[in-house]
């Protein structure tokens, strides 16, 4: 009975040592008598008890690694407190086991040295603008060396860039001065545009007024010319009618009568003015002579 129990215990121990269940996204390194003998893949695996052993266990998942904060010096001799996070993945479990005694520490140290090298080539202002470039260069530098460790570096991200307090105050003062400068420039541009708008408005108003005055003068001149043409046309028509009337029977006597009436009216108007001294001809025949002279003028005009 005791022998059976002992055999049962030995069998249980043997089975426990021989059967290995590897989880998904994991890889176990098997050694046989201290020598690499293969990689156990996810699922059920069997090894030789007391001869084989699981020496290393690796996770094949993507691993985030917090890179400790460090002080970096920029190209313009400014200190920066920089910390970041690194994402990597074990791609070759055998190399990860035997390529480095501690690949996590190796990757961390390489990330820090690569970051200092990249930051040292940039000026302070560029470090804030070129984060993507810094991340890419750090990944390239680490990935090239990590191939021997069976590790693939996926990406690196800078979490924070912190300059000294003196630099922060200087940057804040610079930002404030730049904003004030922009405000002054904007205000001066506004005043300049306002003056331009006022000058443009005055010029357009002056042009409009001058155009209006010009058009008014043209219209007035055209009106006066039209009036003169109309008066001249009316006078010509009146003269034509008078000439036609003279040629009719008794036309001459009518003209004499009209001239006599005009002369009488002229004398009467002169007589009505109290400040005018009226000299009446002593001989009425002089008036007849005036009428005769007017008639000769009319007859000469008709003859022409």
PDB file of C-alpha atoms in Angstrom:
ATOM      1  CA  UNK A   1       0.000   0.000   0.000  1.00  0.00           C
ATOM      2  CA  UNK A   2       2.780   2.381   0.894  1.00  0.00           C
ATOM      3  CA  UNK A   3       4.566   1.531  -2.337  1.00  0.00           C
ATOM      4  CA  UNK A   4       1.437   2.374  -4.324  1.00  0.00           C
ATOM      5  CA  UNK A   5       1.131   5.689  -2.609  1.00  0.00           C
ATOM      6  CA  UNK A   6       4.767   6.454  -3.342  1.00  0.00           C
ATOM      7  CA  UNK A   7       4.313   5.475  -6.986  1.00  0.00           C
ATOM      8  CA  UNK A   8       1.201   7.631  -7.193  1.00  0.00           C
ATOM      9  CA  UNK A   9       3.035  10.633  -5.800  1.00  0.00           C
ATOM     10  CA  UNK A  10       5.904  10.049  -8.214  1.00  0.00           C
ATOM     11  CA  UNK A  11       3.442   9.808 -11.115  1.00  0.00           C
ATOM     12  CA  UNK A  12       1.737  13.045 -10.097  1.00  0.00           C
ATOM     13  CA  UNK A  13       5.054  14.826  -9.827  1.00  0.00           C
ATOM     14  CA  UNK A  14       6.180  13.373 -13.136  1.00  0.00           C
ATOM     15  CA  UNK A  15       2.989  14.483 -14.884  1.00  0.00           C
ATOM     16  CA  UNK A  16       3.195  17.915 -13.307  1.00  0.00           C
ATOM     17  CA  UNK A  17       6.759  18.344 -14.505  1.00  0.00           C
ATOM     18  CA  UNK A  18       6.115  16.888 -17.934  1.00  0.00           C
ATOM     19  CA  UNK A  19       2.932  18.731 -18.902  1.00  0.00           C
ATOM     20  CA  UNK A  20       3.107  22.479 -19.495  1.00  0.00           C
ATOM     21  CA  UNK A  21       0.164  24.652 -20.601  1.00  0.00           C
ATOM     22  CA  UNK A  22       1.333  27.881 -22.185  1.00  0.00           C
ATOM     23  CA  UNK A  23      -1.208  30.789 -22.258  1.00  0.00           C
ATOM     24  CA  UNK A  24      -2.078  32.647 -25.469  1.00  0.00           C
ATOM     25  CA  UNK A  25       0.375  35.400 -26.513  1.00  0.00           C
ATOM     26  CA  UNK A  26       3.105  33.872 -24.382  1.00  0.00           C
ATOM     27  CA  UNK A  27       6.279  31.969 -25.196  1.00  0.00           C
ATOM     28  CA  UNK A  28       8.332  29.806 -22.813  1.00  0.00           C
ATOM     29  CA  UNK A  29      11.955  28.906 -23.352  1.00  0.00           C
ATOM     30  CA  UNK A  30      12.860  25.262 -22.723  1.00  0.00           C
ATOM     31  CA  UNK A  31      16.364  24.252 -21.697  1.00  0.00           C
ATOM     32  CA  UNK A  32      17.685  20.705 -21.626  1.00  0.00           C
ATOM     33  CA  UNK A  33      20.565  20.254 -19.264  1.00  0.00           C
ATOM     34  CA  UNK A  34      21.254  23.991 -19.385  1.00  0.00           C
ATOM     35  CA  UNK A  35      21.121  24.272 -23.171  1.00  0.00           C
ATOM     36  CA  UNK A  36      18.440  25.906 -25.296  1.00  0.00           C
ATOM     37  CA  UNK A  37      16.117  23.153 -26.502  1.00  0.00           C
ATOM     38  CA  UNK A  38      13.218  25.015 -28.065  1.00  0.00           C
ATOM     39  CA  UNK A  39      10.319  27.392 -27.483  1.00  0.00           C
ATOM     40  CA  UNK A  40       7.008  26.231 -26.034  1.00  0.00           C
ATOM     41  CA  UNK A  41       4.095  27.722 -27.989  1.00  0.00           C
ATOM     42  CA  UNK A  42       0.623  28.490 -26.580  1.00  0.00           C
ATOM     43  CA  UNK A  43      -1.336  25.366 -25.697  1.00  0.00           C
ATOM     44  CA  UNK A  44      -0.423  21.950 -24.280  1.00  0.00           C
ATOM     45  CA  UNK A  45       3.293  21.035 -24.319  1.00  0.00           C
ATOM     46  CA  UNK A  46       5.307  18.101 -22.942  1.00  0.00           C
ATOM     47  CA  UNK A  47       8.842  18.156 -21.624  1.00  0.00           C
ATOM     48  CA  UNK A  48      11.143  15.546 -20.079  1.00  0.00           C
ATOM     49  CA  UNK A  49      10.945  15.881 -16.298  1.00  0.00           C
ATOM     50  CA  UNK A  50      14.159  16.551 -14.438  1.00  0.00           C
ATOM     51  CA  UNK A  51      15.974  16.878 -17.781  1.00  0.00           C
ATOM     52  CA  UNK A  52      14.096  19.785 -19.364  1.00  0.00           C
ATOM     53  CA  UNK A  53      13.070  22.920 -17.593  1.00  0.00           C
ATOM     54  CA  UNK A  54      11.298  26.210 -18.404  1.00  0.00           C
ATOM     55  CA  UNK A  55      14.062  28.782 -18.129  1.00  0.00           C
ATOM     56  CA  UNK A  56      12.310  31.960 -19.358  1.00  0.00           C
ATOM     57  CA  UNK A  57       8.738  33.092 -19.805  1.00  0.00           C
ATOM     58  CA  UNK A  58       7.953  35.943 -22.182  1.00  0.00           C
ATOM     59  CA  UNK A  59       4.786  37.851 -22.989  1.00  0.00           C
ATOM     60  CA  UNK A  60       4.325  38.574 -26.683  1.00  0.00           C
ATOM     61  CA  UNK A  61       1.884  41.412 -26.048  1.00  0.00           C
ATOM     62  CA  UNK A  62       2.694  45.080 -26.629  1.00  0.00           C
ATOM     63  CA  UNK A  63       4.310  46.386 -23.457  1.00  0.00           C
ATOM     64  CA  UNK A  64       4.222  50.050 -22.370  1.00  0.00           C
ATOM     65  CA  UNK A  65       7.381  51.069 -20.560  1.00  0.00           C
ATOM     66  CA  UNK A  66       7.618  54.309 -18.611  1.00  0.00           C
ATOM     67  CA  UNK A  67      10.976  55.932 -19.307  1.00  0.00           C
ATOM     68  CA  UNK A  68      12.201  57.781 -16.202  1.00  0.00           C
ATOM     69  CA  UNK A  69      12.409  61.565 -16.352  1.00  0.00           C
ATOM     70  CA  UNK A  70      15.807  63.005 -17.185  1.00  0.00           C
ATOM     71  CA  UNK A  71      17.491  66.345 -17.826  1.00  0.00           C
ATOM     72  CA  UNK A  72      18.450  67.037 -21.455  1.00  0.00           C
ATOM     73  CA  UNK A  73      20.493  69.983 -22.724  1.00  0.00           C
ATOM     74  CA  UNK A  74      19.421  71.635 -25.961  1.00  0.00           C
ATOM     75  CA  UNK A  75      21.643  73.065 -28.660  1.00  0.00           C
ATOM     76  CA  UNK A  76      21.362  76.559 -27.136  1.00  0.00           C
ATOM     77  CA  UNK A  77      22.458  75.218 -23.703  1.00  0.00           C
ATOM     78  CA  UNK A  78      19.018  75.155 -22.097  1.00  0.00           C
ATOM     79  CA  UNK A  79      18.087  72.405 -19.661  1.00  0.00           C
ATOM     80  CA  UNK A  80      14.873  70.479 -20.233  1.00  0.00           C
ATOM     81  CA  UNK A  81      13.206  67.961 -17.946  1.00  0.00           C
ATOM     82  CA  UNK A  82      11.920  65.278 -20.317  1.00  0.00           C
ATOM     83  CA  UNK A  83       9.969  62.117 -19.624  1.00  0.00           C
ATOM     84  CA  UNK A  84       8.274  59.748 -22.020  1.00  0.00           C
ATOM     85  CA  UNK A  85       6.749  56.344 -22.563  1.00  0.00           C
ATOM     86  CA  UNK A  86       8.029  53.552 -24.809  1.00  0.00           C
ATOM     87  CA  UNK A  87       5.974  50.810 -26.453  1.00  0.00           C
ATOM     88  CA  UNK A  88       7.758  47.599 -27.461  1.00  0.00           C
ATOM     89  CA  UNK A  89       7.035  43.947 -28.147  1.00  0.00           C
ATOM     90  CA  UNK A  90       9.038  40.721 -27.864  1.00  0.00           C
ATOM     91  CA  UNK A  91       9.304  39.227 -31.342  1.00  0.00           C
ATOM     92  CA  UNK A  92      12.043  36.630 -30.804  1.00  0.00           C
ATOM     93  CA  UNK A  93      11.773  34.878 -27.400  1.00  0.00           C
ATOM     94  CA  UNK A  94      15.131  33.079 -27.837  1.00  0.00           C
ATOM     95  CA  UNK A  95      17.036  36.343 -28.478  1.00  0.00           C
ATOM     96  CA  UNK A  96      15.121  38.051 -25.666  1.00  0.00           C
ATOM     97  CA  UNK A  97      16.325  35.284 -23.339  1.00  0.00           C
ATOM     98  CA  UNK A  98      19.975  35.093 -24.362  1.00  0.00           C
ATOM     99  CA  UNK A  99      20.661  38.358 -26.223  1.00  0.00           C
ATOM    100  CA  UNK A 100      20.596  40.512 -23.102  1.00  0.00           C
ATOM    101  CA  UNK A 101      20.563  39.834 -19.407  1.00  0.00           C
ATOM    102  CA  UNK A 102      17.779  42.394 -18.974  1.00  0.00           C
ATOM    103  CA  UNK A 103      16.308  43.714 -22.206  1.00  0.00           C
ATOM    104  CA  UNK A 104      13.845  45.992 -20.400  1.00  0.00           C
ATOM    105  CA  UNK A 105      16.647  47.887 -18.683  1.00  0.00           C
ATOM    106  CA  UNK A 106      18.634  47.913 -21.931  1.00  0.00           C
ATOM    107  CA  UNK A 107      15.736  49.418 -23.859  1.00  0.00           C
ATOM    108  CA  UNK A 108      15.122  51.994 -21.135  1.00  0.00           C
ATOM    109  CA  UNK A 109      18.747  53.127 -21.012  1.00  0.00           C
ATOM    110  CA  UNK A 110      18.975  53.270 -24.795  1.00  0.00           C
ATOM    111  CA  UNK A 111      15.800  55.349 -24.954  1.00  0.00           C
ATOM    112  CA  UNK A 112      17.258  57.865 -22.511  1.00  0.00           C
ATOM    113  CA  UNK A 113      20.602  58.170 -24.298  1.00  0.00           C
ATOM    114  CA  UNK A 114      18.926  58.446 -27.717  1.00  0.00           C
ATOM    115  CA  UNK A 115      16.589  61.138 -26.412  1.00  0.00           C
ATOM    116  CA  UNK A 116      19.483  63.175 -25.028  1.00  0.00           C
ATOM    117  CA  UNK A 117      21.293  62.885 -28.361  1.00  0.00           C
ATOM    118  CA  UNK A 118      18.279  64.045 -30.377  1.00  0.00           C
ATOM    119  CA  UNK A 119      17.416  66.918 -27.998  1.00  0.00           C
ATOM    120  CA  UNK A 120      21.049  68.092 -28.059  1.00  0.00           C
ATOM    121  CA  UNK A 121      20.773  68.775 -31.799  1.00  0.00           C
ATOM    122  CA  UNK A 122      17.747  71.058 -31.451  1.00  0.00           C
ATOM    123  CA  UNK A 123      17.224  74.524 -30.058  1.00  0.00           C
ATOM    124  CA  UNK A 124      14.695  75.133 -27.294  1.00  0.00           C
ATOM    125  CA  UNK A 125      11.905  76.425 -29.509  1.00  0.00           C
ATOM    126  CA  UNK A 126      12.302  73.536 -31.942  1.00  0.00           C
ATOM    127  CA  UNK A 127      11.898  70.930 -29.198  1.00  0.00           C
ATOM    128  CA  UNK A 128       8.300  72.035 -28.671  1.00  0.00           C
ATOM    129  CA  UNK A 129       7.561  72.117 -32.397  1.00  0.00           C
ATOM    130  CA  UNK A 130       9.317  68.898 -33.485  1.00  0.00           C
ATOM    131  CA  UNK A 131       7.908  66.316 -31.089  1.00  0.00           C
ATOM    132  CA  UNK A 132       6.951  63.941 -33.883  1.00  0.00           C
ATOM    133  CA  UNK A 133      10.445  64.135 -35.339  1.00  0.00           C
ATOM    134  CA  UNK A 134      12.017  63.501 -31.911  1.00  0.00           C
ATOM    135  CA  UNK A 135       9.777  60.488 -31.320  1.00  0.00           C
ATOM    136  CA  UNK A 136      10.609  59.027 -34.741  1.00  0.00           C
ATOM    137  CA  UNK A 137      14.373  59.427 -34.309  1.00  0.00           C
ATOM    138  CA  UNK A 138      14.318  57.832 -30.850  1.00  0.00           C
ATOM    139  CA  UNK A 139      12.353  54.847 -32.198  1.00  0.00           C
ATOM    140  CA  UNK A 140      14.791  54.404 -35.102  1.00  0.00           C
ATOM    141  CA  UNK A 141      17.820  54.540 -32.808  1.00  0.00           C
ATOM    142  CA  UNK A 142      16.398  52.024 -30.314  1.00  0.00           C
ATOM    143  CA  UNK A 143      14.923  49.673 -32.898  1.00  0.00           C
ATOM    144  CA  UNK A 144      18.234  49.207 -34.667  1.00  0.00           C
ATOM    145  CA  UNK A 145      19.983  48.067 -31.476  1.00  0.00           C
ATOM    146  CA  UNK A 146      17.007  46.128 -30.077  1.00  0.00           C
ATOM    147  CA  UNK A 147      17.034  43.628 -32.957  1.00  0.00           C
ATOM    148  CA  UNK A 148      19.791  41.678 -31.166  1.00  0.00           C
ATOM    149  CA  UNK A 149      17.594  41.503 -28.094  1.00  0.00           C
ATOM    150  CA  UNK A 150      14.588  40.014 -29.878  1.00  0.00           C
ATOM    151  CA  UNK A 151      12.589  43.177 -29.192  1.00  0.00           C
ATOM    152  CA  UNK A 152      10.662  45.385 -31.642  1.00  0.00           C
ATOM    153  CA  UNK A 153      10.227  49.012 -30.584  1.00  0.00           C
ATOM    154  CA  UNK A 154       6.851  50.205 -31.850  1.00  0.00           C
ATOM    155  CA  UNK A 155       6.752  53.861 -30.839  1.00  0.00           C
ATOM    156  CA  UNK A 156       7.964  56.416 -28.347  1.00  0.00           C
ATOM    157  CA  UNK A 157       5.939  59.344 -27.017  1.00  0.00           C
ATOM    158  CA  UNK A 158       7.196  62.351 -25.065  1.00  0.00           C
ATOM    159  CA  UNK A 159       4.833  62.950 -22.178  1.00  0.00           C
ATOM    160  CA  UNK A 160       6.194  66.239 -20.946  1.00  0.00           C
ATOM    161  CA  UNK A 161       8.873  68.846 -21.669  1.00  0.00           C
ATOM    162  CA  UNK A 162       9.558  71.090 -18.684  1.00  0.00           C
ATOM    163  CA  UNK A 163      12.126  73.904 -18.939  1.00  0.00           C
ATOM    164  CA  UNK A 164      13.471  75.659 -15.802  1.00  0.00           C
ATOM    165  CA  UNK A 165      11.312  78.270 -14.063  1.00  0.00           C
ATOM    166  CA  UNK A 166      13.530  81.107 -15.320  1.00  0.00           C
ATOM    167  CA  UNK A 167      13.033  79.971 -18.911  1.00  0.00           C
ATOM    168  CA  UNK A 168       9.296  79.630 -18.328  1.00  0.00           C
ATOM    169  CA  UNK A 169       9.075  83.199 -17.046  1.00  0.00           C
ATOM    170  CA  UNK A 170      11.148  84.453 -19.991  1.00  0.00           C
ATOM    171  CA  UNK A 171       8.927  82.545 -22.430  1.00  0.00           C
ATOM    172  CA  UNK A 172       5.817  83.965 -20.806  1.00  0.00           C
ATOM    173  CA  UNK A 173       7.238  87.491 -21.040  1.00  0.00           C
ATOM    174  CA  UNK A 174       8.111  86.867 -24.689  1.00  0.00           C
ATOM    175  CA  UNK A 175       4.613  85.609 -25.417  1.00  0.00           C
ATOM    176  CA  UNK A 176       3.089  88.634 -23.656  1.00  0.00           C
ATOM    177  CA  UNK A 177       5.318  91.034 -25.616  1.00  0.00           C
ATOM    178  CA  UNK A 178       4.482  89.285 -28.870  1.00  0.00           C
ATOM    179  CA  UNK A 179       0.755  89.541 -28.175  1.00  0.00           C
ATOM    180  CA  UNK A 180       1.067  93.225 -27.270  1.00  0.00           C
ATOM    181  CA  UNK A 181       3.052  93.787 -30.464  1.00  0.00           C
ATOM    182  CA  UNK A 182       0.325  92.080 -32.487  1.00  0.00           C
ATOM    183  CA  UNK A 183      -2.313  94.184 -30.742  1.00  0.00           C
ATOM    184  CA  UNK A 184      -0.428  97.422 -31.540  1.00  0.00           C
ATOM    185  CA  UNK A 185       0.057  96.356 -35.146  1.00  0.00           C
ATOM    186  CA  UNK A 186      -3.612  95.478 -35.446  1.00  0.00           C
ATOM    187  CA  UNK A 187      -4.633  98.838 -33.950  1.00  0.00           C
ATOM    188  CA  UNK A 188      -2.293 100.770 -36.281  1.00  0.00           C
ATOM    189  CA  UNK A 189      -3.570  98.803 -39.258  1.00  0.00           C
ATOM    190  CA  UNK A 190      -7.101  99.647 -38.196  1.00  0.00           C
ATOM    191  CA  UNK A 191      -6.298 103.373 -37.954  1.00  0.00           C
ATOM    192  CA  UNK A 192      -4.496 103.237 -41.298  1.00  0.00           C
ATOM    193  CA  UNK A 193      -7.444 101.539 -42.952  1.00  0.00           C
ATOM    194  CA  UNK A 194      -9.797 104.044 -41.332  1.00  0.00           C
ATOM    195  CA  UNK A 195      -7.799 106.984 -42.739  1.00  0.00           C
ATOM    196  CA  UNK A 196      -7.696 105.316 -46.146  1.00  0.00           C
ATOM    197  CA  UNK A 197     -11.453 104.796 -46.055  1.00  0.00           C
ATOM    198  CA  UNK A 198     -12.069 108.422 -45.019  1.00  0.00           C
ATOM    199  CA  UNK A 199      -9.750 109.764 -47.744  1.00  0.00           C
ATOM    200  CA  UNK A 200     -11.351 107.485 -50.313  1.00  0.00           C
ATOM    201  CA  UNK A 201     -14.821 108.616 -49.242  1.00  0.00           C
ATOM    202  CA  UNK A 202     -13.879 112.291 -49.420  1.00  0.00           C
ATOM    203  CA  UNK A 203     -12.302 111.805 -52.853  1.00  0.00           C
ATOM    204  CA  UNK A 204     -15.351 109.987 -54.164  1.00  0.00           C
ATOM    205  CA  UNK A 205     -17.652 112.634 -52.647  1.00  0.00           C
ATOM    206  CA  UNK A 206     -15.601 115.450 -54.237  1.00  0.00           C
ATOM    207  CA  UNK A 207     -15.680 113.666 -57.588  1.00  0.00           C
ATOM    208  CA  UNK A 208     -19.414 113.157 -57.270  1.00  0.00           C
ATOM    209  CA  UNK A 209     -19.967 116.832 -56.399  1.00  0.00           C
ATOM    210  CA  UNK A 210     -17.757 118.007 -59.266  1.00  0.00           C
ATOM    211  CA  UNK A 211     -19.544 115.654 -61.647  1.00  0.00           C
ATOM    212  CA  UNK A 212     -22.859 117.008 -60.400  1.00  0.00           C
ATOM    213  CA  UNK A 213     -21.734 120.615 -60.826  1.00  0.00           C
ATOM    214  CA  UNK A 214     -20.369 119.794 -64.263  1.00  0.00           C
ATOM    215  CA  UNK A 215     -23.623 118.155 -65.306  1.00  0.00           C
ATOM    216  CA  UNK A 216     -25.619 121.079 -63.849  1.00  0.00           C
ATOM    217  CA  UNK A 217     -23.507 123.581 -65.801  1.00  0.00           C
ATOM    218  CA  UNK A 218     -23.936 121.514 -68.972  1.00  0.00           C
ATOM    219  CA  UNK A 219     -27.655 121.306 -68.417  1.00  0.00           C
ATOM    220  CA  UNK A 220     -27.875 125.058 -67.745  1.00  0.00           C
ATOM    221  CA  UNK A 221     -25.862 125.896 -70.849  1.00  0.00           C
ATOM    222  CA  UNK A 222     -27.934 123.528 -72.937  1.00  0.00           C
ATOM    223  CA  UNK A 223     -31.100 125.114 -71.533  1.00  0.00           C
ATOM    224  CA  UNK A 224     -29.925 128.646 -72.262  1.00  0.00           C
ATOM    225  CA  UNK A 225     -28.879 127.629 -75.776  1.00  0.00           C
ATOM    226  CA  UNK A 226     -32.218 125.959 -76.346  1.00  0.00           C
ATOM    227  CA  UNK A 227     -33.966 129.076 -75.032  1.00  0.00           C
ATOM    228  CA  UNK A 228     -31.963 131.308 -77.399  1.00  0.00           C
ATOM    229  CA  UNK A 229     -32.755 129.000 -80.292  1.00  0.00           C
ATOM    230  CA  UNK A 230     -36.421 129.037 -79.372  1.00  0.00           C
ATOM    231  CA  UNK A 231     -36.527 132.866 -79.038  1.00  0.00           C
ATOM    232  CA  UNK A 232     -34.656 133.298 -82.306  1.00  0.00           C
ATOM    233  CA  UNK A 233     -36.981 130.876 -84.039  1.00  0.00           C
ATOM    234  CA  UNK A 234     -40.018 132.681 -82.646  1.00  0.00           C
ATOM    235  CA  UNK A 235     -38.600 136.074 -83.658  1.00  0.00           C
ATOM    236  CA  UNK A 236     -37.902 134.804 -87.159  1.00  0.00           C
ATOM    237  CA  UNK A 237     -41.407 133.429 -87.465  1.00  0.00           C
ATOM    238  CA  UNK A 238     -42.826 136.723 -86.201  1.00  0.00           C
ATOM    239  CA  UNK A 239     -40.767 138.704 -88.706  1.00  0.00           C
ATOM    240  CA  UNK A 240     -41.826 136.377 -91.499  1.00  0.00           C
ATOM    241  CA  UNK A 241     -45.461 136.896 -90.570  1.00  0.00           C
ATOM    242  CA  UNK A 242     -44.970 140.689 -90.360  1.00  0.00           C
ATOM    243  CA  UNK A 243     -43.317 140.677 -93.761  1.00  0.00           C
ATOM    244  CA  UNK A 244     -46.128 138.592 -95.183  1.00  0.00           C
ATOM    245  CA  UNK A 245     -48.702 140.941 -93.658  1.00  0.00           C
ATOM    246  CA  UNK A 246     -47.005 144.009 -95.174  1.00  0.00           C
ATOM    247  CA  UNK A 247     -47.264 142.541 -98.648  1.00  0.00           C
ATOM    248  CA  UNK A 248     -51.022 142.217 -98.296  1.00  0.00           C
ATOM    249  CA  UNK A 249     -53.383 145.107 -99.308  1.00  0.00           C
ATOM    250  CA  UNK A 250     -53.300 147.962 -96.802  1.00  0.00           C
ATOM    251  CA  UNK A 251     -50.296 146.359 -95.136  1.00  0.00           C
ATOM    252  CA  UNK A 252     -48.214 149.493 -95.376  1.00  0.00           C
ATOM    253  CA  UNK A 253     -50.906 151.625 -93.753  1.00  0.00           C
ATOM    254  CA  UNK A 254     -51.124 149.057 -90.929  1.00  0.00           C
ATOM    255  CA  UNK A 255     -47.387 149.292 -90.326  1.00  0.00           C
ATOM    256  CA  UNK A 256     -47.589 153.109 -90.246  1.00  0.00           C
ATOM    257  CA  UNK A 257     -50.415 152.889 -87.740  1.00  0.00           C
ATOM    258  CA  UNK A 258     -48.424 150.446 -85.587  1.00  0.00           C
ATOM    259  CA  UNK A 259     -45.333 152.632 -85.642  1.00  0.00           C
ATOM    260  CA  UNK A 260     -47.413 155.673 -84.696  1.00  0.00           C
ATOM    261  CA  UNK A 261     -48.980 153.805 -81.808  1.00  0.00           C
ATOM    262  CA  UNK A 262     -45.537 152.655 -80.608  1.00  0.00           C
ATOM    263  CA  UNK A 263     -44.257 156.201 -80.714  1.00  0.00           C
ATOM    264  CA  UNK A 264     -47.243 157.497 -78.778  1.00  0.00           C
ATOM    265  CA  UNK A 265     -46.859 154.758 -76.173  1.00  0.00           C
ATOM    266  CA  UNK A 266     -43.161 155.548 -75.808  1.00  0.00           C
ATOM    267  CA  UNK A 267     -43.896 159.233 -75.209  1.00  0.00           C
ATOM    268  CA  UNK A 268     -46.618 158.326 -72.737  1.00  0.00           C
ATOM    269  CA  UNK A 269     -44.281 156.078 -70.723  1.00  0.00           C
ATOM    270  CA  UNK A 270     -41.669 158.762 -70.597  1.00  0.00           C
ATOM    271  CA  UNK A 271     -44.253 161.281 -69.473  1.00  0.00           C
ATOM    272  CA  UNK A 272     -45.384 159.028 -66.590  1.00  0.00           C
ATOM    273  CA  UNK A 273     -41.928 159.107 -65.000  1.00  0.00           C
ATOM    274  CA  UNK A 274     -41.806 162.067 -62.593  1.00  0.00           C
ATOM    275  CA  UNK A 275     -38.033 162.354 -62.738  1.00  0.00           C
ATOM    276  CA  UNK A 276     -37.951 162.589 -66.516  1.00  0.00           C
ATOM    277  CA  UNK A 277     -38.071 165.848 -68.392  1.00  0.00           C
ATOM    278  CA  UNK A 278     -40.116 165.427 -71.548  1.00  0.00           C
ATOM    279  CA  UNK A 279     -39.275 167.587 -74.557  1.00  0.00           C
ATOM    280  CA  UNK A 280     -42.154 167.556 -77.006  1.00  0.00           C
ATOM    281  CA  UNK A 281     -41.278 168.387 -80.602  1.00  0.00           C
ATOM    282  CA  UNK A 282     -42.506 171.815 -81.585  1.00  0.00           C
ATOM    283  CA  UNK A 283     -43.465 170.550 -84.971  1.00  0.00           C
ATOM    284  CA  UNK A 284     -45.671 167.493 -85.201  1.00  0.00           C
ATOM    285  CA  UNK A 285     -44.389 166.933 -88.718  1.00  0.00           C
ATOM    286  CA  UNK A 286     -41.206 165.602 -87.137  1.00  0.00           C
ATOM    287  CA  UNK A 287     -43.191 162.611 -85.862  1.00  0.00           C
ATOM    288  CA  UNK A 288     -44.497 162.063 -89.390  1.00  0.00           C
ATOM    289  CA  UNK A 289     -40.906 162.164 -90.617  1.00  0.00           C
ATOM    290  CA  UNK A 290     -39.974 159.510 -88.042  1.00  0.00           C
ATOM    291  CA  UNK A 291     -42.755 157.296 -89.279  1.00  0.00           C
ATOM    292  CA  UNK A 292     -41.742 157.905 -92.903  1.00  0.00           C
ATOM    293  CA  UNK A 293     -38.139 156.933 -92.083  1.00  0.00           C
ATOM    294  CA  UNK A 294     -39.340 153.693 -90.416  1.00  0.00           C
ATOM    295  CA  UNK A 295     -41.472 152.872 -93.435  1.00  0.00           C
ATOM    296  CA  UNK A 296     -38.514 153.370 -95.777  1.00  0.00           C
ATOM    297  CA  UNK A 297     -36.582 150.866 -93.692  1.00  0.00           C
ATOM    298  CA  UNK A 298     -39.446 148.392 -93.923  1.00  0.00           C
ATOM    299  CA  UNK A 299     -39.746 148.903 -97.687  1.00  0.00           C
ATOM    300  CA  UNK A 300     -36.015 148.413 -98.176  1.00  0.00           C
ATOM    301  CA  UNK A 301     -36.208 145.191 -96.200  1.00  0.00           C
ATOM    302  CA  UNK A 302     -39.091 143.981 -98.368  1.00  0.00           C
ATOM    303  CA  UNK A 303     -37.184 144.889-101.502  1.00  0.00           C
ATOM    304  CA  UNK A 304     -34.209 142.841-100.345  1.00  0.00           C
TER     305      UNK A 304
END
